[in-house]
Amino acid sequence: MLYHSCDLEQFDFDTTDEVEPLDRPLGQQRALEAIEFGVDIDRSGFNLFVLGASGLGKHELVQQILERRVSDEQSGYDWCYINNFDNPQKPKVLQLPAGMGRQLSKDMESLVEDLLMSMPSSFQSEEYNSLRQEIEDDLNNRQEQAFRKLSKDAEEQGIAIIHAPRGYTLGPMVDGKLIDPAEYEKLPKAEKERIEKLVADIQLELQAMVRNMPMLQREHHQRVKALNQEITQHTVEQMIAWIEKNYQSYPEIMDYLAAVKQNAIENAGAFLPSNHGPENEYAASRVKEFHEYSVNVIVDNQDNRSAAIVFEDNPTYQNLVGRIEYVSQMGTLMTDFTLIKSGALHRANGGYLIIDVRKLLSHGFAWEGLKRVLKAGEIKIQSLEQVLSLASNVSLEPESVTFNAKVILTGDPVLYYLLKAYDDEFSQLFKVTADFSRSTDRNLENLQLYARLIAAIQKRNNARALDKASVGRVIEQASRDAEDGEKLSLHIENLRDLLSEADYWAGKESSHVIRLQDIEQGLEKRRFRQDKYHELFQQQIARGIKLIDTGGSKVAQINALSVLQIGDYRFGQPSRITATARLGRGGVIDIERETKLGGDIHSKGVLILSAYLANRYAPNRPLPLSASLTFEQSYGQVDGDSATAAELCVLLSAIGDIPLKQSLAVTGSMNQLGEIQAIGGVNEKIEGFFEICKHRGLSGDQGVIIPETNRLHLMLNNEVRKAVDDGLFNIYPASQIEDVMEILTGLPRGKRDASGRFSKRSFNHRVQERIEEFQQIQKQFARPDQADNAIEGRQD
Amino acid sequence: MGNNHQQKDRETVLLRVESESVPGNTIDLAIAIAASVQSQVHGLFVENQDLLRVASLPFTREISSTTAREHQTSLDQMQRSLRAVAAQFRKSLEQAALASQVPWSFDYVSEREDEAEWTSRHGITYTIVGNRSATQKRPRQFRAVLRVLLIENHSPQLLHALGVVLQWFKQDRVEVTVIHDQANGEQKAKLAAYIKGLEQPIRLIELGRNELVKLLIETAASYDCVIISKYESLDNQLLILKYLTCPVIIVSR
């Protein structure tokens, strides 16, 4: 069977509009169960890695499962950073019910506005002014009284205290008037001494009084401070009381409000206006100055009714863990708790975080940062400079946030297995693997489900409905994409793209539904868009630049087949392999390997055929030949073992001088026993050779020899199938290398008799004969002591 | 001392200062009164002769009112200090007058006799005597009530001064204590009408002259301004200047 058609009779609809869309994944039972288990289990370390090739719908499935799940889960907490009044460098964190963060933030803004309005009023109230004036008057009176008393006492002793520019001076009086200097000079000495002593004594008292003034000032200041504190405390307590009433069940908030209260009392002056103006006008505009009382809500779940599902598309270290921002003020970088920003881990806290692992690993330290959070169970916001100890400047050290969320990494298998092999922590932190399949069985049940899948994608993409024939064609294409007629590809993205393109072409022809020809058009146009290099290669062959024969027979030359992939497009290409064989001891030389153009798998194939050759034709003696194999006009890397069968056939042709049909191409791997093994890209290979033959004119004897085990992979295009049906092209499945040689040579394989000799006129006989010839010739060249020794063919 | 804008025929508001510095609000009050009667303001610094006399004595010291340190002094030094205070006073007066566009002048006189001679040559409408507190006066900003003491002589200039004071202090609550002859009912009515005409709620306390002394002894510190007539008895004037430390406005008519 060259093509596994889809039987349309099994479908009981005309278009997919009648089909119930598939609401669950197809063919991903293993992955589905793993994801459901992974998101459900509530244990540390049971995060998920969802692995599979791109386009299999990993993200969609994960999203679907999570969305179904979170509808039953409560939304996460609000997370807020608040000022730590005791140590502003270490902001504190609050974990609050969803929505409370925003409310607390608003309440604090209102509190500041209230304080800005009420504090000035309190300090302008009659009560305060009266009490304050009492204190002022008291100081004035005490100072005044002290001076008056001293003045009076001094006067009674005949000394006047007079105001001077810098303070005071004392002068003696006579009859109530200050003495004249001339009169003073006339006084007796004793009287002068008495006056001077009296002046000195009173001066001492005056000085003591002046020195005591600062103590009175201090006392005054203390009284004013106490009064201010009392007024402030009363005002602040009243203003905060209404907020406290709302949060009494939350001890952390109550502690915070207590700290706010204390701080506001200590800094009451900040709430007083520098310029007098209507309080209600300036209060609102000044609220922003008091950011130490604000609440930085870094995660606000007020509008979320369920647990968060966060997909971080750019998983840098900072985008995951959060960051501390800085502002430039007067040439210096400043920061505080209001500039702390959340990361994806914060937003996903209590819910789910999905990250593409390739993007995660491509950002420096992001992977390490994520692991640190998962291991510690908390998010500590630090800059990379701090983490790496590159910075020693003072910065914030915000309190850590408890982390409890499920992390889901998605990526291709290569990355998964690399992490598994080289990162011990990975296995500890991501214990659940959801492995997506590339294909599923093409059975009756899955065909129905696939039709529903098509309907689901069609409706989700607002595409036209597909008629039955186009559904069948899409299914067949899915088998082609799976490279297996008994499988269906699960590459959802390819399917979605095909439907989109077909819908476009249907629209171009004003069709209401997507028809078979629209699918074909879509496929053909896509192929054409990507086909440039394929066309160039074909032209090279058609123009004889690259030498490929498609007729006649040649010795030591064969058409092999390979698949080239450029971007998303794969195509088959014939290649000419040639062989030489001569007397020698070098064994089979793989020229590709010798020139370092051959990969390891290709080299393995050559070693296998070498072993087969020796075992088949010289089991009891050394193989007396040196042979070489090469891919002609091939200047790039050659790998894979799908050309092993062709290489052995051309080698046998070279040894036995047996012509091989050039109208045929061969593809197939081979084991040491000569069994032909399956290869990949069988459809592309056949179609690639077919195109060359078609271009030159199909003769009817052209064809491709493929492994028998590849028959179920055949999903050949219509053109090839028609040519085969018309007898213009042939497909030959083979299970043994001798089957291949029979087809290529037209000679029978023959039977080995008791002496080990193959039947005459068989290709085996010719090979055997030639080897025996080499052995005879070799004996002529060998030294007598080496006549029966032969070195086994050199193996690299 | 230099005089500026001296206009002999213009009415003058005299701001009189002796040895102490003048608070800025007293200068502003004097300027406000001058502006209200479209007169000039004249600053007069009178050299305190008692101070100079004492400074001449050999043992005299000056005690700093802030540090209590004693400084030796002499007549020359004291004169220099007084001139420095006067210069500062002149400068403050100049700045305030120019800002209010009120003509101003300044004089420094050494003797009270010079002062008497000076005042007799000029038409003085109002004399303002500044703060005479022995100690640095605390601000009155917390006083809810402006308290004015008015010793009534029934002159329109007295009432005018009251109006300027009320306007200048800009206080919502005002209490005016009036000392006048109880028997003169017409004058009382005139005062009451004037106060009503000010369109400001004023609490009026009316006392007789015999209550003045007791008032001064008991409540002098609570007044913000005093307005008296030049023709008030000398004893009362001296009592007022002795007990009251707030600005005193002496009306010359």
mmCIF file of C-alpha atoms in Angstrom, chain A residues 19-224:
data_model
loop_
_atom_site.group_PDB
_atom_site.id
_atom_site.type_symbol
_atom_site.label_atom_id
_atom_site.label_comp_id
_atom_site.label_asym_id
_atom_site.label_seq_id
_atom_site.Cartn_x
_atom_site.Cartn_y
_atom_site.Cartn_z
ATOM 1 C CA VAL A 19 -19.247 18.016 14.659
ATOM 2 C CA GLU A 20 -18.902 18.503 18.375
ATOM 3 C CA PRO A 21 -15.543 20.143 18.950
ATOM 4 C CA LEU A 22 -13.046 18.146 20.922
ATOM 5 C CA ASP A 23 -12.659 19.694 24.338
ATOM 6 C CA ARG A 24 -9.831 17.518 25.561
ATOM 7 C CA PRO A 25 -6.446 16.671 24.196
ATOM 8 C CA LEU A 26 -6.020 13.895 21.694
ATOM 9 C CA GLY A 27 -3.413 11.234 22.131
ATOM 10 C CA GLN A 28 -1.681 12.854 25.100
ATOM 11 C CA GLN A 29 -2.985 10.676 27.876
ATOM 12 C CA ARG A 30 0.437 10.213 29.414
ATOM 13 C CA ALA A 31 1.118 13.929 29.429
ATOM 14 C CA LEU A 32 -2.401 14.751 30.554
ATOM 15 C CA GLU A 33 -2.234 12.502 33.569
ATOM 16 C CA ALA A 34 1.198 13.815 34.450
ATOM 17 C CA ILE A 35 0.044 17.425 34.318
ATOM 18 C CA GLU A 36 -3.058 16.738 36.366
ATOM 19 C CA PHE A 37 -0.991 14.913 38.928
ATOM 20 C CA GLY A 38 1.693 17.563 38.955
ATOM 21 C CA VAL A 39 -0.666 20.485 39.521
ATOM 22 C CA ASP A 40 -2.692 18.609 42.096
ATOM 23 C CA ILE A 41 0.019 17.271 44.364
ATOM 24 C CA ASP A 42 0.850 19.736 47.058
ATOM 25 C CA ARG A 43 4.383 18.791 47.927
ATOM 26 C CA SER A 44 7.651 20.563 47.767
ATOM 27 C CA GLY A 45 9.713 19.717 44.703
ATOM 28 C CA PHE A 46 6.802 18.472 42.640
ATOM 29 C CA ASN A 47 7.011 21.126 39.993
ATOM 30 C CA LEU A 48 6.443 20.164 36.400
ATOM 31 C CA PHE A 49 8.509 19.915 33.297
ATOM 32 C CA VAL A 50 6.361 19.604 30.194
ATOM 33 C CA LEU A 51 8.506 18.298 27.400
ATOM 34 C CA GLY A 52 7.791 17.858 23.746
ATOM 35 C CA ALA A 53 8.609 19.347 20.390
ATOM 36 C CA SER A 54 7.344 22.766 19.578
ATOM 37 C CA GLY A 55 3.858 22.867 18.107
ATOM 38 C CA LEU A 56 2.385 19.917 19.982
ATOM 39 C CA GLY A 57 0.081 22.162 21.969
ATOM 40 C CA LYS A 58 1.890 21.925 25.292
ATOM 41 C CA HIS A 59 1.011 25.452 26.360
ATOM 42 C CA GLU A 60 -2.595 25.115 25.311
ATOM 43 C CA LEU A 61 -3.110 21.921 27.231
ATOM 44 C CA VAL A 62 -1.422 23.233 30.328
ATOM 45 C CA GLN A 63 -3.470 26.420 30.113
ATOM 46 C CA GLN A 64 -6.695 24.436 29.683
ATOM 47 C CA ILE A 65 -6.033 22.235 32.664
ATOM 48 C CA LEU A 66 -5.022 25.145 34.852
ATOM 49 C CA GLU A 67 -8.005 27.271 33.885
ATOM 50 C CA ARG A 68 -10.348 24.438 34.709
ATOM 51 C CA ARG A 69 -8.619 23.956 37.987
ATOM 52 C CA VAL A 70 -8.298 27.552 39.181
ATOM 53 C CA SER A 71 -12.018 28.173 38.828
ATOM 54 C CA ASP A 72 -12.353 26.114 41.998
ATOM 55 C CA GLU A 73 -9.413 27.729 43.729
ATOM 56 C CA GLN A 74 -9.391 30.946 45.642
ATOM 57 C CA SER A 75 -7.410 33.830 44.369
ATOM 58 C CA GLY A 76 -4.022 34.381 45.871
ATOM 59 C CA TYR A 77 -3.043 36.861 48.507
ATOM 60 C CA ASP A 78 -2.199 40.492 48.091
ATOM 61 C CA TRP A 79 1.418 41.212 48.891
ATOM 62 C CA CYS A 80 2.496 44.613 50.104
ATOM 63 C CA TYR A 81 5.684 46.264 51.220
ATOM 64 C CA ILE A 82 5.497 48.794 54.026
ATOM 65 C CA ASN A 83 8.001 51.042 55.669
ATOM 66 C CA ASN A 84 10.007 49.651 58.541
ATOM 67 C CA PHE A 85 10.155 52.702 60.761
ATOM 68 C CA ASP A 86 12.845 51.166 62.951
ATOM 69 C CA ASN A 87 15.038 50.264 60.015
ATOM 70 C CA PRO A 88 13.924 51.747 56.701
ATOM 71 C CA GLN A 89 16.544 49.728 54.878
ATOM 72 C CA LYS A 90 14.633 46.551 55.645
ATOM 73 C CA PRO A 91 11.089 47.065 54.446
ATOM 74 C CA LYS A 92 8.532 44.711 55.865
ATOM 75 C CA VAL A 93 6.111 42.609 53.902
ATOM 76 C CA LEU A 94 2.417 42.127 54.515
ATOM 77 C CA GLN A 95 0.444 39.150 53.281
ATOM 78 C CA LEU A 96 -3.190 40.153 52.998
ATOM 79 C CA PRO A 97 -6.404 38.692 51.621
ATOM 80 C CA ALA A 98 -7.073 39.552 47.996
ATOM 81 C CA GLY A 99 -8.218 43.112 47.642
ATOM 82 C CA MET A 100 -7.129 44.253 51.064
ATOM 83 C CA GLY A 101 -3.825 45.595 49.835
ATOM 84 C CA ARG A 102 -5.462 48.205 47.669
ATOM 85 C CA GLN A 103 -7.900 49.084 50.399
ATOM 86 C CA LEU A 104 -5.144 49.506 52.968
ATOM 87 C CA SER A 105 -3.209 51.660 50.545
ATOM 88 C CA LYS A 106 -6.217 53.931 50.052
ATOM 89 C CA ASP A 107 -6.865 54.040 53.776
ATOM 90 C CA MET A 108 -3.313 55.133 54.456
ATOM 91 C CA GLU A 109 -3.575 57.867 51.844
ATOM 92 C CA SER A 110 -6.748 59.039 53.499
ATOM 93 C CA LEU A 111 -5.036 58.953 56.867
ATOM 94 C CA VAL A 112 -2.239 61.182 55.661
ATOM 95 C CA GLU A 113 -4.728 63.578 54.125
ATOM 96 C CA ASP A 114 -6.693 63.600 57.375
ATOM 97 C CA LEU A 115 -3.571 64.312 59.373
ATOM 98 C CA LEU A 116 -2.587 67.099 57.008
ATOM 99 C CA MET A 117 -5.960 68.687 57.593
ATOM 100 C CA SER A 118 -6.473 67.969 61.236
ATOM 101 C CA MET A 119 -2.996 68.541 62.578
ATOM 102 C CA PRO A 120 -2.847 72.224 61.618
ATOM 103 C CA SER A 121 -6.360 72.643 62.968
ATOM 104 C CA SER A 122 -5.329 71.133 66.262
ATOM 105 C CA PHE A 123 -2.393 73.481 66.513
ATOM 106 C CA GLN A 124 -4.547 76.424 65.622
ATOM 107 C CA SER A 125 -7.341 75.580 67.995
ATOM 108 C CA GLU A 126 -8.241 77.923 70.822
ATOM 109 C CA GLU A 127 -7.438 75.277 73.330
ATOM 110 C CA TYR A 128 -3.916 74.843 72.016
ATOM 111 C CA ASN A 129 -3.305 78.572 71.612
ATOM 112 C CA SER A 130 -4.526 79.201 75.077
ATOM 113 C CA LEU A 131 -2.349 76.508 76.623
ATOM 114 C CA ARG A 132 0.583 77.557 74.566
ATOM 115 C CA GLN A 133 0.198 81.199 75.458
ATOM 116 C CA GLU A 134 0.046 80.229 79.099
ATOM 117 C CA ILE A 135 3.428 78.597 78.716
ATOM 118 C CA GLU A 136 4.805 81.622 76.872
ATOM 119 C CA ASP A 137 3.398 84.043 79.392
ATOM 120 C CA ASP A 138 4.699 81.955 82.214
ATOM 121 C CA LEU A 139 8.196 82.120 80.852
ATOM 122 C CA ASN A 140 7.891 85.830 80.227
ATOM 123 C CA ASN A 141 6.541 86.417 83.692
ATOM 124 C CA ARG A 142 9.161 84.356 85.423
ATOM 125 C CA GLN A 143 11.932 86.050 83.546
ATOM 126 C CA GLU A 144 10.387 89.436 84.136
ATOM 127 C CA GLN A 145 9.736 88.764 87.780
ATOM 128 C CA ALA A 146 13.236 87.540 88.377
ATOM 129 C CA PHE A 147 14.584 90.693 86.882
ATOM 130 C CA ARG A 148 12.189 92.954 88.702
ATOM 131 C CA LYS A 149 12.944 91.353 92.027
ATOM 132 C CA LEU A 150 16.626 91.701 91.489
ATOM 133 C CA SER A 151 16.102 95.231 90.272
ATOM 134 C CA LYS A 152 14.048 96.114 93.298
ATOM 135 C CA ASP A 153 16.523 94.541 95.686
ATOM 136 C CA ALA A 154 19.321 96.369 93.969
ATOM 137 C CA GLU A 155 17.428 99.643 94.140
ATOM 138 C CA GLU A 156 16.848 99.203 97.799
ATOM 139 C CA GLN A 157 20.604 98.946 98.204
ATOM 140 C CA GLY A 158 21.157 101.967 96.061
ATOM 141 C CA ILE A 159 22.182 100.221 92.853
ATOM 142 C CA ALA A 160 20.341 100.607 89.546
ATOM 143 C CA ILE A 161 20.329 97.924 86.850
ATOM 144 C CA ILE A 162 20.235 99.599 83.470
ATOM 145 C CA HIS A 163 19.665 98.182 79.980
ATOM 146 C CA ALA A 164 22.813 98.398 77.884
ATOM 147 C CA PRO A 165 23.298 97.561 74.223
ATOM 148 C CA ARG A 166 24.820 94.177 74.976
ATOM 149 C CA GLY A 167 22.863 93.410 78.121
ATOM 150 C CA TYR A 168 22.946 95.188 81.460
ATOM 151 C CA THR A 169 25.136 97.428 83.504
ATOM 152 C CA LEU A 170 24.986 98.519 87.168
ATOM 153 C CA GLY A 171 25.320 101.961 88.536
ATOM 154 C CA PRO A 172 25.189 103.402 92.069
ATOM 155 C CA MET A 173 22.439 105.824 92.936
ATOM 156 C CA VAL A 174 22.257 108.743 95.238
ATOM 157 C CA ASP A 175 18.854 110.062 96.227
ATOM 158 C CA GLY A 176 17.251 107.925 93.629
ATOM 159 C CA LYS A 177 19.429 109.196 90.799
ATOM 160 C CA LEU A 178 22.480 107.693 89.193
ATOM 161 C CA ILE A 179 25.672 109.123 90.560
ATOM 162 C CA ASP A 180 27.749 111.428 88.426
ATOM 163 C CA PRO A 181 31.334 110.255 87.807
ATOM 164 C CA ALA A 182 32.671 113.511 89.216
ATOM 165 C CA GLU A 183 30.581 113.054 92.355
ATOM 166 C CA TYR A 184 31.757 109.504 92.640
ATOM 167 C CA GLU A 185 35.364 110.595 92.644
ATOM 168 C CA LYS A 186 34.676 112.813 95.573
ATOM 169 C CA LEU A 187 33.396 109.984 97.694
ATOM 170 C CA PRO A 188 35.558 108.624 100.471
ATOM 171 C CA LYS A 189 37.599 105.576 99.683
ATOM 172 C CA ALA A 190 35.651 103.392 102.082
ATOM 173 C CA GLU A 191 32.406 104.425 100.482
ATOM 174 C CA LYS A 192 33.779 103.703 97.074
ATOM 175 C CA GLU A 193 34.896 100.298 98.200
ATOM 176 C CA ARG A 194 31.526 99.623 99.665
ATOM 177 C CA ILE A 195 29.796 100.654 96.453
ATOM 178 C CA GLU A 196 32.136 98.639 94.325
ATOM 179 C CA LYS A 197 31.663 95.575 96.478
ATOM 180 C CA LEU A 198 27.928 96.044 96.407
ATOM 181 C CA VAL A 199 28.013 96.391 92.637
ATOM 182 C CA ALA A 200 30.147 93.271 92.394
ATOM 183 C CA ASP A 201 27.758 91.302 94.604
ATOM 184 C CA ILE A 202 24.706 92.385 92.700
ATOM 185 C CA GLN A 203 26.539 91.746 89.483
ATOM 186 C CA LEU A 204 27.088 88.180 90.591
ATOM 187 C CA GLU A 205 23.394 87.855 91.276
ATOM 188 C CA LEU A 206 22.590 89.363 87.924
ATOM 189 C CA GLN A 207 24.938 86.981 86.202
ATOM 190 C CA ALA A 208 23.400 84.039 88.063
ATOM 191 C CA MET A 209 19.963 85.211 86.925
ATOM 192 C CA VAL A 210 21.089 85.480 83.310
ATOM 193 C CA ARG A 211 22.730 82.072 83.480
ATOM 194 C CA ASN A 212 19.500 80.641 84.775
ATOM 195 C CA MET A 213 17.581 81.917 81.750
ATOM 196 C CA PRO A 214 18.595 78.978 79.557
ATOM 197 C CA MET A 215 17.252 76.640 82.204
ATOM 198 C CA LEU A 216 13.972 78.503 82.081
ATOM 199 C CA GLN A 217 14.123 78.296 78.294
ATOM 200 C CA ARG A 218 14.749 74.582 78.499
ATOM 201 C CA GLU A 219 11.891 74.119 80.872
ATOM 202 C CA HIS A 220 9.733 76.154 78.540
ATOM 203 C CA HIS A 221 10.812 74.019 75.604
ATOM 204 C CA GLN A 222 10.022 70.818 77.482
ATOM 205 C CA ARG A 223 6.593 72.096 78.365
ATOM 206 C CA VAL A 224 5.928 73.119 74.771
#
